[in-house]
Each structure stands twice: as structure tokens, then as C-alpha cells.
PDB file of C-alpha atoms in Angstrom:
ATOM      1  CA  MET A   1      24.000 -16.970 -18.843  1.00 69.00           C
ATOM      2  CA  LYS A   2      26.779 -19.376 -18.036  1.00 55.00           C
ATOM      3  CA  ARG A   3      27.648 -22.578 -20.043  1.00 57.00           C
ATOM      4  CA  ILE A   4      30.350 -24.832 -21.212  1.00 53.00           C
ATOM      5  CA  TYR A   5      29.714 -27.901 -23.287  1.00 53.00           C
ATOM      6  CA  HIS A   6      32.214 -30.115 -24.596  1.00 50.00           C
ATOM      7  CA  LEU A   7      30.328 -30.633 -28.052  1.00 54.00           C
ATOM      8  CA  PRO A   8      32.614 -33.141 -29.642  1.00 49.00           C
ATOM      9  CA  LEU A   9      32.330 -36.029 -26.819  1.00 47.00           C
ATOM     10  CA  VAL A  10      28.620 -35.311 -26.524  1.00 50.00           C
ATOM     11  CA  LEU A  11      27.978 -35.770 -30.326  1.00 53.00           C
ATOM     12  CA  LEU A  12      29.222 -39.254 -30.268  1.00 46.00           C
ATOM     13  CA  ILE A  13      26.328 -40.055 -27.895  1.00 51.00           C
ATOM     14  CA  ILE A  14      23.795 -37.995 -29.158  1.00 53.00           C
ATOM     15  CA  PRO A  15      22.652 -40.446 -32.113  1.00 50.00           C
ATOM     16  CA  LEU A  16      22.100 -43.041 -29.448  1.00 42.00           C
ATOM     17  CA  ILE A  17      19.866 -40.506 -27.416  1.00 46.00           C
ATOM     18  CA  LEU A  18      17.686 -39.858 -30.581  1.00 48.00           C
ATOM     19  CA  SER A  19      17.247 -43.525 -31.783  1.00 38.00           C
ATOM     20  CA  CYS A  20      15.837 -44.283 -28.233  1.00 38.00           C
ATOM     21  CA  SER A  21      13.340 -41.344 -28.316  1.00 45.00           C
ATOM     22  CA  LYS A  22      12.330 -42.385 -31.960  1.00 44.00           C
ATOM     23  CA  ASP A  23      11.540 -45.927 -30.556  1.00 44.00           C
ATOM     24  CA  GLU A  24       8.634 -44.685 -28.490  1.00 49.00           C
ATOM     25  CA  PHE A  25       6.431 -44.795 -31.705  1.00 48.00           C
ATOM     26  CA  SER A  26       5.635 -47.168 -34.150  1.00 51.00           C
ATOM     27  CA  ASN A  27       5.088 -46.504 -37.693  1.00 54.00           C
ATOM     28  CA  GLU A  28       1.618 -46.399 -37.177  1.00 55.00           C
ATOM     29  CA  ASP A  29       1.466 -44.189 -34.109  1.00 67.00           C
ATOM     30  CA  GLN A  30       4.246 -41.781 -35.551  1.00 75.00           C
ATOM     31  CA  PRO A  31       3.061 -38.148 -34.937  1.00 81.00           C
ATOM     32  CA  LYS A  32       2.003 -35.875 -37.840  1.00 92.00           C
ATOM     33  CA  ALA A  33       2.736 -32.587 -38.423  1.00 96.00           C
ATOM     34  CA  ASP A  34      -0.270 -30.092 -38.023  1.00 97.00           C
ATOM     35  CA  SER A  35      -0.997 -28.140 -41.160  1.00 97.00           C
ATOM     36  CA  GLU A  36      -1.963 -24.648 -39.396  1.00 97.00           C
ATOM     37  CA  ILE A  37       1.123 -24.895 -37.241  1.00 98.00           C
ATOM     38  CA  LEU A  38       3.317 -25.537 -40.411  1.00 98.00           C
ATOM     39  CA  LYS A  39       1.512 -22.375 -42.389  1.00 98.00           C
ATOM     40  CA  ILE A  40       2.238 -20.291 -39.324  1.00 98.00           C
ATOM     41  CA  ILE A  41       5.827 -21.416 -38.831  1.00 98.00           C
ATOM     42  CA  GLU A  42       6.539 -20.830 -42.543  1.00 98.00           C
ATOM     43  CA  GLU A  43       6.258 -17.141 -42.074  1.00 98.00           C
ATOM     44  CA  ILE A  44       9.188 -16.958 -39.702  1.00 98.00           C
ATOM     45  CA  ASN A  45      11.910 -15.116 -41.233  1.00 98.00           C
ATOM     46  CA  ALA A  46      15.692 -15.420 -40.757  1.00 98.00           C
ATOM     47  CA  ASP A  47      16.370 -11.876 -41.985  1.00 98.00           C
ATOM     48  CA  SER A  48      13.790 -10.546 -39.576  1.00 98.00           C
ATOM     49  CA  ILE A  49      15.469 -12.341 -36.577  1.00 99.00           C
ATOM     50  CA  ALA A  50      18.786 -10.916 -38.051  1.00 98.00           C
ATOM     51  CA  SER A  51      17.544  -7.383 -38.414  1.00 98.00           C
ATOM     52  CA  ASN A  52      16.564  -7.153 -34.809  1.00 98.00           C
ATOM     53  CA  ILE A  53      19.917  -8.859 -33.221  1.00 99.00           C
ATOM     54  CA  GLU A  54      21.696  -5.966 -35.107  1.00 98.00           C
ATOM     55  CA  MET A  55      19.461  -3.493 -33.725  1.00 98.00           C
ATOM     56  CA  LEU A  56      20.014  -4.513 -30.244  1.00 98.00           C
ATOM     57  CA  GLU A  57      23.715  -4.771 -30.904  1.00 98.00           C
ATOM     58  CA  ASN A  58      23.654  -1.345 -32.411  1.00 98.00           C
ATOM     59  CA  LEU A  59      22.504   0.407 -29.077  1.00 98.00           C
ATOM     60  CA  GLY A  60      26.255   0.123 -27.942  1.00 98.00           C
ATOM     61  CA  THR A  61      25.515  -1.672 -24.584  1.00 98.00           C
ATOM     62  CA  ARG A  62      22.967  -3.439 -22.912  1.00 98.00           C
ATOM     63  CA  TYR A  63      24.375  -3.492 -19.307  1.00 98.00           C
ATOM     64  CA  ALA A  64      22.169  -3.189 -16.637  1.00 98.00           C
ATOM     65  CA  LEU A  65      24.118  -0.798 -14.921  1.00 98.00           C
ATOM     66  CA  ALA A  66      24.459   1.568 -17.842  1.00 97.00           C
ATOM     67  CA  SER A  67      22.668   4.869 -18.083  1.00 97.00           C
ATOM     68  CA  ASN A  68      20.755   3.842 -21.156  1.00 98.00           C
ATOM     69  CA  ARG A  69      18.804   0.733 -19.717  1.00 98.00           C
ATOM     70  CA  ARG A  70      15.468   2.500 -20.150  1.00 98.00           C
ATOM     71  CA  GLU A  71      16.308   3.494 -23.597  1.00 98.00           C
ATOM     72  CA  VAL A  72      16.944  -0.293 -24.388  1.00 98.00           C
ATOM     73  CA  SER A  73      13.576  -1.174 -23.049  1.00 98.00           C
ATOM     74  CA  LEU A  74      11.990   1.630 -24.931  1.00 98.00           C
ATOM     75  CA  ALA A  75      13.544   0.283 -28.096  1.00 98.00           C
ATOM     76  CA  ILE A  76      12.086  -3.155 -27.578  1.00 99.00           C
ATOM     77  CA  LEU A  77       8.523  -1.754 -26.774  1.00 98.00           C
ATOM     78  CA  LYS A  78       8.811   0.417 -29.915  1.00 98.00           C
ATOM     79  CA  LYS A  79       9.324  -2.621 -31.801  1.00 98.00           C
ATOM     80  CA  PHE A  80       6.462  -4.537 -30.466  1.00 98.00           C
ATOM     81  CA  ARG A  81       3.971  -1.387 -30.946  1.00 98.00           C
ATOM     82  CA  CYS A  82       5.394  -1.409 -34.925  1.00 98.00           C
ATOM     83  CA  TYR A  83       3.928  -4.990 -34.784  1.00 98.00           C
ATOM     84  CA  GLY A  84       0.680  -3.904 -33.803  1.00 98.00           C
ATOM     85  CA  TYR A  85       0.943  -4.609 -29.881  1.00 98.00           C
ATOM     86  CA  THR A  86      -0.323  -1.372 -28.858  1.00 98.00           C
ATOM     87  CA  ASN A  87      -0.761  -2.838 -25.317  1.00 98.00           C
ATOM     88  CA  ALA A  88       3.093  -3.140 -25.146  1.00 98.00           C
ATOM     89  CA  ARG A  89       4.428  -1.601 -21.634  1.00 98.00           C
ATOM     90  CA  LEU A  90       7.257  -1.531 -19.337  1.00 98.00           C
ATOM     91  CA  ASP A  91       7.251  -3.436 -16.287  1.00 98.00           C
ATOM     92  CA  SER A  92       9.708  -1.454 -13.906  1.00 98.00           C
ATOM     93  CA  PHE A  93      11.031  -2.618 -10.854  1.00 98.00           C
ATOM     94  CA  GLU A  94      13.654  -1.429  -8.296  1.00 98.00           C
ATOM     95  CA  VAL A  95      16.557  -3.769  -7.321  1.00 97.00           C
ATOM     96  CA  THR A  96      19.908  -3.208  -5.748  1.00 95.00           C
ATOM     97  CA  LEU A  97      23.064  -4.654  -7.914  1.00 95.00           C
ATOM     98  CA  ALA A  98      26.628  -4.960  -7.116  1.00 90.00           C
ATOM     99  CA  LYS A  99      29.598  -4.346  -9.039  1.00 87.00           C
ATOM    100  CA  GLY A 100      32.982  -4.879  -7.513  1.00 86.00           C
ATOM    101  CA  CYS A 101      32.765  -3.149  -4.258  1.00 87.00           C
ATOM    102  CA  LEU A 102      30.091  -0.817  -5.177  1.00 89.00           C
ATOM    103  CA  ILE A 103      26.287  -1.178  -4.545  1.00 94.00           C
ATOM    104  CA  TYR A 104      23.858   0.487  -6.834  1.00 94.00           C
ATOM    105  CA  THR A 105      20.103   0.957  -6.164  1.00 96.00           C
ATOM    106  CA  THR A 106      18.466   1.301  -9.825  1.00 97.00           C
ATOM    107  CA  TRP A 107      15.174   0.865 -11.632  1.00 98.00           C
ATOM    108  CA  GLN A 108      15.212  -1.690 -14.277  1.00 98.00           C
ATOM    109  CA  TYR A 109      12.738  -2.474 -16.930  1.00 98.00           C
ATOM    110  CA  ASN A 110      11.193  -5.849 -18.155  1.00 99.00           C
ATOM    111  CA  VAL A 111       9.074  -5.229 -21.425  1.00 99.00           C
ATOM    112  CA  VAL A 112       5.388  -6.911 -21.678  1.00 98.00           C
ATOM    113  CA  ALA A 113       3.418  -7.489 -24.779  1.00 98.00           C
ATOM    114  CA  MET A 114       0.005  -9.559 -24.939  1.00 98.00           C
ATOM    115  CA  LEU A 115      -1.722 -11.330 -27.478  1.00 98.00           C
ATOM    116  CA  GLU A 116      -5.243 -11.920 -25.688  1.00 98.00           C
ATOM    117  CA  GLY A 117      -7.019 -15.146 -25.651  1.00 98.00           C
ATOM    118  CA  THR A 118     -10.521 -15.173 -27.309  1.00 97.00           C
ATOM    119  CA  GLY A 119     -11.680 -18.510 -25.227  1.00 97.00           C
ATOM    120  CA  PHE A 120      -9.716 -18.594 -22.017  1.00 97.00           C
ATOM    121  CA  PRO A 121      -7.878 -15.305 -21.702  1.00 97.00           C
ATOM    122  CA  ASP A 122      -6.965 -15.919 -18.233  1.00 97.00           C
ATOM    123  CA  SER A 123      -4.894 -18.850 -19.152  1.00 98.00           C
ATOM    124  CA  LEU A 124      -1.480 -17.832 -20.087  1.00 98.00           C
ATOM    125  CA  ILE A 125       1.419 -19.086 -22.214  1.00 98.00           C
ATOM    126  CA  LEU A 126       4.617 -16.990 -21.789  1.00 98.00           C
ATOM    127  CA  VAL A 127       7.623 -16.696 -24.174  1.00 99.00           C
ATOM    128  CA  GLY A 128      10.665 -14.525 -23.912  1.00 98.00           C
ATOM    129  CA  GLY A 129      14.286 -14.154 -22.792  1.00 98.00           C
ATOM    130  CA  HIS A 130      16.501 -11.367 -21.097  1.00 98.00           C
ATOM    131  CA  HIS A 131      17.583  -8.328 -22.903  1.00 98.00           C
ATOM    132  CA  ASP A 132      20.568  -7.122 -20.695  1.00 98.00           C
ATOM    133  CA  CYS A 133      24.338  -8.331 -21.491  1.00 98.00           C
ATOM    134  CA  THR A 134      27.518  -8.225 -19.745  1.00 98.00           C
ATOM    135  CA  LEU A 135      31.377  -8.699 -20.549  1.00 98.00           C
ATOM    136  CA  ARG A 136      33.964 -10.851 -18.687  1.00 97.00           C
ATOM    137  CA  ALA A 137      36.272  -8.742 -16.409  1.00 94.00           C
ATOM    138  CA  THR A 138      39.083  -9.507 -18.652  1.00 96.00           C
ATOM    139  CA  GLU A 139      37.573  -7.673 -21.635  1.00 97.00           C
ATOM    140  CA  PRO A 140      39.284  -4.586 -22.747  1.00 94.00           C
ATOM    141  CA  GLN A 141      36.093  -2.401 -22.933  1.00 96.00           C
ATOM    142  CA  ASN A 142      33.835  -1.298 -20.084  1.00 96.00           C
ATOM    143  CA  PRO A 143      30.499  -2.661 -20.550  1.00 98.00           C
ATOM    144  CA  LEU A 144      28.791   0.332 -19.067  1.00 97.00           C
ATOM    145  CA  GLU A 145      30.157   1.712 -22.533  1.00 97.00           C
ATOM    146  CA  PHE A 146      30.014  -1.406 -25.035  1.00 98.00           C
ATOM    147  CA  ALA A 147      28.864  -4.710 -24.492  1.00 98.00           C
ATOM    148  CA  PRO A 148      27.087  -6.067 -28.001  1.00 98.00           C
ATOM    149  CA  GLY A 149      25.628  -9.264 -26.807  1.00 98.00           C
ATOM    150  CA  ALA A 150      24.546 -10.625 -29.804  1.00 98.00           C
ATOM    151  CA  ASP A 151      24.131 -14.231 -29.202  1.00 98.00           C
ATOM    152  CA  ASP A 152      23.653 -13.478 -25.376  1.00 98.00           C
ATOM    153  CA  ASN A 153      20.906 -12.496 -25.504  1.00 98.00           C
ATOM    154  CA  ALA A 154      19.979 -10.299 -28.475  1.00 99.00           C
ATOM    155  CA  SER A 155      19.060 -13.662 -30.145  1.00 99.00           C
ATOM    156  CA  GLY A 156      16.760 -14.696 -27.470  1.00 98.00           C
ATOM    157  CA  VAL A 157      14.819 -11.062 -27.607  1.00 99.00           C
ATOM    158  CA  ALA A 158      15.031 -11.474 -31.532  1.00 99.00           C
ATOM    159  CA  VAL A 159      13.219 -14.893 -31.609  1.00 99.00           C
ATOM    160  CA  THR A 160      10.475 -13.569 -29.199  1.00 99.00           C
ATOM    161  CA  LEU A 161       9.773 -10.321 -31.411  1.00 99.00           C
ATOM    162  CA  GLU A 162       9.598 -12.612 -34.655  1.00 99.00           C
ATOM    163  CA  ILE A 163       7.198 -14.913 -32.878  1.00 99.00           C
ATOM    164  CA  ALA A 164       5.136 -11.739 -31.850  1.00 99.00           C
ATOM    165  CA  ARG A 165       5.483 -10.384 -35.484  1.00 98.00           C
ATOM    166  CA  VAL A 166       4.024 -13.210 -37.285  1.00 98.00           C
ATOM    167  CA  LEU A 167       1.273 -14.229 -35.029  1.00 98.00           C
ATOM    168  CA  LYS A 168       0.279 -10.201 -35.443  1.00 98.00           C
ATOM    169  CA  ASN A 169       0.850 -10.570 -39.235  1.00 98.00           C
ATOM    170  CA  LEU A 170      -1.498 -13.540 -39.642  1.00 98.00           C
ATOM    171  CA  MET A 171      -4.050 -12.215 -37.272  1.00 97.00           C
ATOM    172  CA  VAL A 172      -3.968 -15.468 -35.347  1.00 97.00           C
ATOM    173  CA  ASN A 173      -6.770 -15.358 -32.389  1.00 97.00           C
ATOM    174  CA  PRO A 174      -5.447 -17.659 -29.934  1.00 98.00           C
ATOM    175  CA  ARG A 175      -7.894 -19.251 -27.308  1.00 98.00           C
ATOM    176  CA  LYS A 176      -5.351 -18.742 -24.297  1.00 98.00           C
ATOM    177  CA  THR A 177      -3.412 -15.366 -24.078  1.00 98.00           C
ATOM    178  CA  ILE A 178       0.223 -15.310 -25.206  1.00 98.00           C
ATOM    179  CA  LEU A 179       2.376 -13.117 -23.116  1.00 98.00           C
ATOM    180  CA  PHE A 180       5.945 -11.912 -24.595  1.00 99.00           C
ATOM    181  CA  ALA A 181       8.496 -10.574 -22.454  1.00 99.00           C
ATOM    182  CA  THR A 182      11.924  -9.592 -22.096  1.00 99.00           C
ATOM    183  CA  PHE A 183      13.736  -9.381 -19.013  1.00 99.00           C
ATOM    184  CA  ALA A 184      16.231  -6.872 -17.385  1.00 98.00           C
ATOM    185  CA  ALA A 185      19.161  -7.696 -15.124  1.00 98.00           C
ATOM    186  CA  GLU A 186      19.278 -11.258 -15.696  1.00 98.00           C
ATOM    187  CA  GLU A 187      23.074 -11.055 -15.770  1.00 98.00           C
ATOM    188  CA  PHE A 188      23.206  -9.877 -12.086  1.00 97.00           C
ATOM    189  CA  GLY A 189      20.918 -12.717 -10.939  1.00 97.00           C
ATOM    190  CA  LEU A 190      17.788 -13.204 -13.106  1.00 98.00           C
ATOM    191  CA  HIS A 191      16.333 -10.172 -11.626  1.00 98.00           C
ATOM    192  CA  GLY A 192      13.549  -9.188 -13.989  1.00 98.00           C
ATOM    193  CA  SER A 193      12.228 -12.601 -14.285  1.00 98.00           C
ATOM    194  CA  ASN A 194      12.254 -12.943 -10.453  1.00 98.00           C
ATOM    195  CA  HIS A 195      10.112 -10.008 -10.244  1.00 98.00           C
ATOM    196  CA  MET A 196       7.458 -10.971 -12.853  1.00 98.00           C
ATOM    197  CA  ALA A 197       7.470 -14.595 -11.600  1.00 98.00           C
ATOM    198  CA  LYS A 198       6.833 -13.620  -8.173  1.00 98.00           C
ATOM    199  CA  ALA A 199       4.467 -11.174  -9.232  1.00 98.00           C
ATOM    200  CA  MET A 200       2.710 -13.604 -11.263  1.00 98.00           C
ATOM    201  CA  ALA A 201       2.639 -16.156  -8.717  1.00 98.00           C
ATOM    202  CA  ASP A 202       1.417 -13.859  -5.916  1.00 98.00           C
ATOM    203  CA  SER A 203      -1.764 -12.748  -8.286  1.00 98.00           C
ATOM    204  CA  SER A 204      -2.333 -16.685  -8.800  1.00 98.00           C
ATOM    205  CA  ALA A 205      -1.643 -16.160 -12.452  1.00 98.00           C
ATOM    206  CA  LYS A 206      -2.656 -19.255 -14.641  1.00 98.00           C
ATOM    207  CA  ILE A 207       0.490 -20.138 -16.583  1.00 98.00           C
ATOM    208  CA  GLN A 208       0.382 -23.155 -18.687  1.00 98.00           C
ATOM    209  CA  PHE A 209       3.778 -22.931 -19.344  1.00 98.00           C
ATOM    210  CA  MET A 210       6.738 -20.451 -19.825  1.00 99.00           C
ATOM    211  CA  LEU A 211       9.141 -20.543 -22.809  1.00 99.00           C
ATOM    212  CA  ASN A 212      12.812 -19.293 -22.291  1.00 99.00           C
ATOM    213  CA  ASN A 213      15.346 -18.273 -25.163  1.00 99.00           C
ATOM    214  CA  ASP A 214      18.966 -17.516 -24.394  1.00 98.00           C
ATOM    215  CA  MET A 215      21.860 -17.981 -26.669  1.00 98.00           C
ATOM    216  CA  VAL A 216      20.137 -19.321 -29.496  1.00 98.00           C
ATOM    217  CA  SER A 217      21.650 -18.005 -32.606  1.00 98.00           C
ATOM    218  CA  TYR A 218      25.342 -19.305 -32.312  1.00 98.00           C
ATOM    219  CA  CYS A 219      26.031 -22.259 -34.643  1.00 98.00           C
ATOM    220  CA  PRO A 220      28.833 -22.300 -37.053  1.00 98.00           C
ATOM    221  CA  ILE A 221      27.930 -24.943 -38.763  1.00 97.00           C
ATOM    222  CA  GLN A 222      26.431 -24.664 -42.102  1.00 95.00           C
ATOM    223  CA  ASP A 223      24.825 -28.031 -42.584  1.00 97.00           C
ATOM    224  CA  SER A 224      21.389 -28.012 -40.751  1.00 97.00           C
ATOM    225  CA  SER A 225      21.370 -31.943 -40.499  1.00 97.00           C
ATOM    226  CA  LEU A 226      24.267 -31.030 -37.562  1.00 98.00           C
ATOM    227  CA  TRP A 227      22.336 -28.579 -35.677  1.00 98.00           C
ATOM    228  CA  TYR A 228      21.651 -29.260 -32.000  1.00 98.00           C
ATOM    229  CA  VAL A 229      19.501 -27.203 -29.539  1.00 98.00           C
ATOM    230  CA  ASN A 230      19.549 -28.101 -25.820  1.00 98.00           C
ATOM    231  CA  ILE A 231      16.049 -28.243 -24.428  1.00 98.00           C
ATOM    232  CA  ILE A 232      16.447 -27.751 -20.627  1.00 98.00           C
ATOM    233  CA  ASP A 233      13.354 -28.550 -18.242  1.00 98.00           C
ATOM    234  CA  TYR A 234      12.584 -28.812 -14.715  1.00 98.00           C
ATOM    235  CA  ARG A 235      10.723 -31.626 -12.604  1.00 98.00           C
ATOM    236  CA  ASN A 236       7.391 -29.678 -13.501  1.00 98.00           C
ATOM    237  CA  SER A 237       7.986 -29.780 -17.340  1.00 98.00           C
ATOM    238  CA  VAL A 238       9.530 -33.161 -18.346  1.00 98.00           C
ATOM    239  CA  GLU A 239       6.399 -33.963 -20.497  1.00 98.00           C
ATOM    240  CA  LEU A 240       6.669 -30.581 -22.334  1.00 98.00           C
ATOM    241  CA  ARG A 241      10.103 -31.082 -22.859  1.00 98.00           C
ATOM    242  CA  LYS A 242       9.169 -34.791 -24.649  1.00 98.00           C
ATOM    243  CA  LYS A 243       6.951 -32.912 -26.810  1.00 98.00           C
ATOM    244  CA  ALA A 244       9.215 -30.244 -27.708  1.00 98.00           C
ATOM    245  CA  PHE A 245      11.655 -33.225 -28.599  1.00 98.00           C
ATOM    246  CA  ARG A 246       8.861 -34.562 -31.054  1.00 98.00           C
ATOM    247  CA  PHE A 247       8.234 -31.075 -32.272  1.00 98.00           C
ATOM    248  CA  CYS A 248      11.864 -30.523 -33.326  1.00 98.00           C
ATOM    249  CA  GLU A 249      11.517 -33.833 -35.543  1.00 97.00           C
ATOM    250  CA  LEU A 250       8.178 -32.540 -37.014  1.00 98.00           C
ATOM    251  CA  TYR A 251       8.594 -28.805 -37.494  1.00 98.00           C
ATOM    252  CA  THR A 252      12.229 -27.821 -37.372  1.00 98.00           C
ATOM    253  CA  SER A 253      15.921 -28.937 -38.651  1.00 98.00           C
ATOM    254  CA  LEU A 254      16.790 -29.512 -35.020  1.00 98.00           C
ATOM    255  CA  LYS A 255      18.183 -32.165 -33.341  1.00 98.00           C
ATOM    256  CA  ALA A 256      17.211 -32.080 -29.509  1.00 98.00           C
ATOM    257  CA  VAL A 257      19.380 -32.967 -26.552  1.00 98.00           C
ATOM    258  CA  ASN A 258      18.603 -32.523 -22.641  1.00 98.00           C
ATOM    259  CA  ASN A 259      21.651 -31.423 -20.560  1.00 98.00           C
ATOM    260  CA  ASN A 260      20.268 -29.814 -17.541  1.00 98.00           C
ATOM    261  CA  ASP A 261      23.614 -28.721 -15.920  1.00 97.00           C
ATOM    262  CA  TYR A 262      22.371 -24.994 -16.315  1.00 96.00           C
ATOM    263  CA  GLN A 263      18.929 -25.248 -15.189  1.00 97.00           C
ATOM    264  CA  LYS A 264      19.447 -22.367 -12.971  1.00 98.00           C
ATOM    265  CA  SER A 265      21.299 -20.252 -14.873  1.00 97.00           C
ATOM    266  CA  SER A 266      18.723 -18.290 -17.103  1.00 98.00           C
ATOM    267  CA  ASP A 267      14.996 -16.950 -16.504  1.00 98.00           C
ATOM    268  CA  SER A 268      13.080 -20.266 -16.883  1.00 98.00           C
ATOM    269  CA  TYR A 269      14.734 -21.019 -13.222  1.00 98.00           C
ATOM    270  CA  SER A 270      12.611 -17.965 -11.686  1.00 98.00           C
ATOM    271  CA  PHE A 271       9.373 -19.416 -13.237  1.00 98.00           C
ATOM    272  CA  TYR A 272      10.107 -22.766 -11.989  1.00 98.00           C
ATOM    273  CA  LEU A 273      10.721 -21.584  -8.672  1.00 98.00           C
ATOM    274  CA  ASN A 274       7.109 -20.222  -8.603  1.00 98.00           C
ATOM    275  CA  ASN A 275       5.795 -23.601  -9.574  1.00 98.00           C
ATOM    276  CA  PHE A 276       5.245 -22.557 -13.352  1.00 98.00           C
ATOM    277  CA  PRO A 277       6.209 -25.420 -15.839  1.00 98.00           C
ATOM    278  CA  SER A 278       9.000 -23.965 -17.812  1.00 98.00           C
ATOM    279  CA  LEU A 279      11.617 -24.996 -20.843  1.00 98.00           C
ATOM    280  CA  PHE A 280      14.969 -23.230 -21.618  1.00 98.00           C
ATOM    281  CA  PHE A 281      16.122 -23.310 -25.146  1.00 98.00           C
ATOM    282  CA  ILE A 282      19.924 -22.984 -25.877  1.00 98.00           C
ATOM    283  CA  SER A 283      22.158 -23.586 -28.825  1.00 98.00           C
ATOM    284  CA  PHE A 284      24.202 -26.710 -27.985  1.00 98.00           C
ATOM    285  CA  HIS A 285      27.276 -25.172 -30.062  1.00 97.00           C
ATOM    286  CA  ASP A 286      29.803 -23.658 -27.809  1.00 96.00           C
ATOM    287  CA  ASP A 287      30.222 -19.725 -28.411  1.00 98.00           C
ATOM    288  CA  PRO A 288      33.608 -18.723 -28.024  1.00 98.00           C
ATOM    289  CA  ASN A 289      32.589 -15.212 -27.876  1.00 98.00           C
ATOM    290  CA  TYR A 290      30.362 -15.577 -24.976  1.00 98.00           C
ATOM    291  CA  HIS A 291      30.569 -12.523 -22.824  1.00 98.00           C
ATOM    292  CA  THR A 292      33.188 -10.783 -24.939  1.00 98.00           C
ATOM    293  CA  VAL A 293      33.364  -7.793 -27.266  1.00 98.00           C
ATOM    294  CA  ASN A 294      33.476 -10.448 -30.207  1.00 98.00           C
ATOM    295  CA  ASP A 295      29.521 -11.400 -29.552  1.00 98.00           C
ATOM    296  CA  LEU A 296      28.574  -9.644 -32.593  1.00 98.00           C
ATOM    297  CA  ALA A 297      25.603 -10.252 -34.915  1.00 98.00           C
ATOM    298  CA  VAL A 298      28.234 -10.947 -37.880  1.00 98.00           C
ATOM    299  CA  TYR A 299      28.905 -14.110 -36.151  1.00 98.00           C
ATOM    300  CA  GLN A 300      25.395 -15.387 -35.546  1.00 98.00           C
ATOM    301  CA  ASN A 301      23.324 -17.799 -37.576  1.00 98.00           C
ATOM    302  CA  PRO A 302      20.061 -16.496 -37.979  1.00 98.00           C
ATOM    303  CA  LYS A 303      18.612 -19.723 -40.032  1.00 98.00           C
ATOM    304  CA  PHE A 304      19.552 -21.387 -36.561  1.00 98.00           C
ATOM    305  CA  ALA A 305      17.628 -19.249 -34.554  1.00 98.00           C
ATOM    306  CA  ARG A 306      14.462 -19.340 -37.131  1.00 98.00           C
ATOM    307  CA  GLU A 307      14.175 -23.034 -36.211  1.00 98.00           C
ATOM    308  CA  VAL A 308      14.327 -21.970 -32.444  1.00 99.00           C
ATOM    309  CA  ALA A 309      11.452 -19.571 -33.277  1.00 99.00           C
ATOM    310  CA  LYS A 310       9.502 -22.287 -35.156  1.00 98.00           C
ATOM    311  CA  LEU A 311       9.937 -24.660 -32.492  1.00 98.00           C
ATOM    312  CA  ASN A 312       8.684 -22.157 -29.740  1.00 99.00           C
ATOM    313  CA  CYS A 313       5.707 -21.069 -32.370  1.00 98.00           C
ATOM    314  CA  ALA A 314       4.690 -24.687 -32.810  1.00 98.00           C
ATOM    315  CA  LEU A 315       4.571 -25.308 -29.186  1.00 98.00           C
ATOM    316  CA  ILE A 316       2.574 -22.212 -28.367  1.00 98.00           C
ATOM    317  CA  ILE A 317      -0.154 -23.037 -31.316  1.00 98.00           C
ATOM    318  CA  ASP A 318      -0.514 -26.647 -30.153  1.00 98.00           C
ATOM    319  CA  ALA A 319      -1.520 -25.462 -26.860  1.00 98.00           C
ATOM    320  CA  ASN A 320      -4.006 -23.334 -28.362  1.00 97.00           C
ATOM    321  CA  LYS A 321      -5.590 -26.156 -30.169  1.00 92.00           C
TER     322      LYS A 321
END
């Protein structure tokens, strides 16, 4: 994932954006929080998210060319199964990756788990994020040996796992099937999501929407009234993004902005290209440790990530009403 924001300048504009969005409703028409959604998202736990970020960091590296790439996917699969998803599986694919002057043909491994719908099981809602990571060429370490990737993107995987944990623990029976996925080889060109999105398009899968979480735990500000999440949308998901804006106010401590500069830089883009409505959640706070050996769990804000998980979960539950 590649991104650079100039946050101080943008923050001067954000209050104007937010005030405009609030004017869409009169006092009588203001949407009200749903009690069922509130009950479910209350169970989302920052410590659980932090624990899974640390688990992924402790694997040493999650670089797509590293020899442990299958073990990384198996560690995530094990978490899903620990949460009760006996259907969790690896989605394997072969891809050619380039590093410098060298070309590698490798097997890569997405991870998929499913909470089957009870009313419309063929209607799908997909939530996920990539599990691989990388380092800048200027970093002193070799990513084949060490690449912690706490924010980019253990955070997105941890949010996905946390939503899965909560829905299973509460024995939620969704009307539509919820798919949880973590993608391989995103840093080399969105390969895992390209593989999955194309396969789903080829099988005429009915995906209502896809929620992508990438770099969702870095926020050095303790005051939650100053927490900003960027919600990136596409031409087929503008209305869904507007709903996510409203849900930020209803169900989270987050302020929402919409900067689409990086639409093509993460796995949601693969699904958009295959005509599936998609959103991309990313912290709007610049991470100075991006693609460095200092992208560590100790610098993350799991409480911020919890709010992103609550937003994802609220959208998923609302779509099952």
C-alpha cells in the first residue's frame, strides 16, 4: 500500500466537509443507531486486535517471497478455526513475481473463512485485507528475513479476524453469507485479490459489497475526537460510502473523509475492476514507519483499529437487516 497525506493542511478543510454532510438531514430525519448493531459492535475488543497484530509481527516476516509464506497463511487459518470457523481454508494460486532482476514463480495462499447465510446464502458480503508486507529498498534489513508490517497490514488482518471472532461468539446468524478473506502478495501488485475477484466474477458470484482494510491502526493522537479515517470509494460504491460516513457518526468515534488518491493501491481495486462495489478503509494519519523495520505493534493504536472494526461490522450487520 502506498500513501502520503498532508494531514495538517487537510484538517483545516475537514470541518467544512463534515458540516456539509450533516446538513443532508433535518433534526427530525437524523438517522438513529440500531440497538442490535450497538449490542454486537460493543463486543469488539482493542486488546484482541492488538494481540493478533503482535501474533502476525512475531512471524518475523510476511514477505511474499519469503520461505515461510505458507506458514503465515496457516497461522491465520488457525486463528479462524480457533474462533470456530471449521470451513476456513487456503485459496492457493501460482503467480510470477519479480524482485530486482530476478523472476520467481511461486505459490501464494489467500485465507478464506465463511459465516453462511440462513436466508440468502448465495448473496455475499466480503471483508478482508492483505496479510503480506514488505520493506523499502533503503531499509537495512532483508525482507526475506524480517518485515514486521504491523500497520501495513497486520492491522487489516486483525480487524478482519476480530469481526469474525465477535460474530461467531455471539452466534450471529446472518441472512447473507459473510466471507472473511486475507490476501497474499498485495505488495507485489494485488495478486491475491486479483485471483479471488476474477474467480468470483467468473463464477457469477453475487457480492453485495467488499470491505477492504489496509493500514488501519496507526494514529498517534490519544484524543478520539481527532481520529480520522479515509473511506475510499469507487464509481459503483458512492452510496455505500455515504452510508459509511453516516455510520461513523452513529457507531464510532471516527471522523470520516473521502480522499480517493489511492483507489488503485489496495485490494478493493481488484474487486471494483470486476464490478463488485467496494470500499477501502485506511487511517488518515500519516505513518512515518510505513514499509520500514519500525512498523511495529508498539507504535499502533488498537483502540483506533477497534473503531474501524466497529464501522465494518455495522455495515455488515445493517446489510443483513
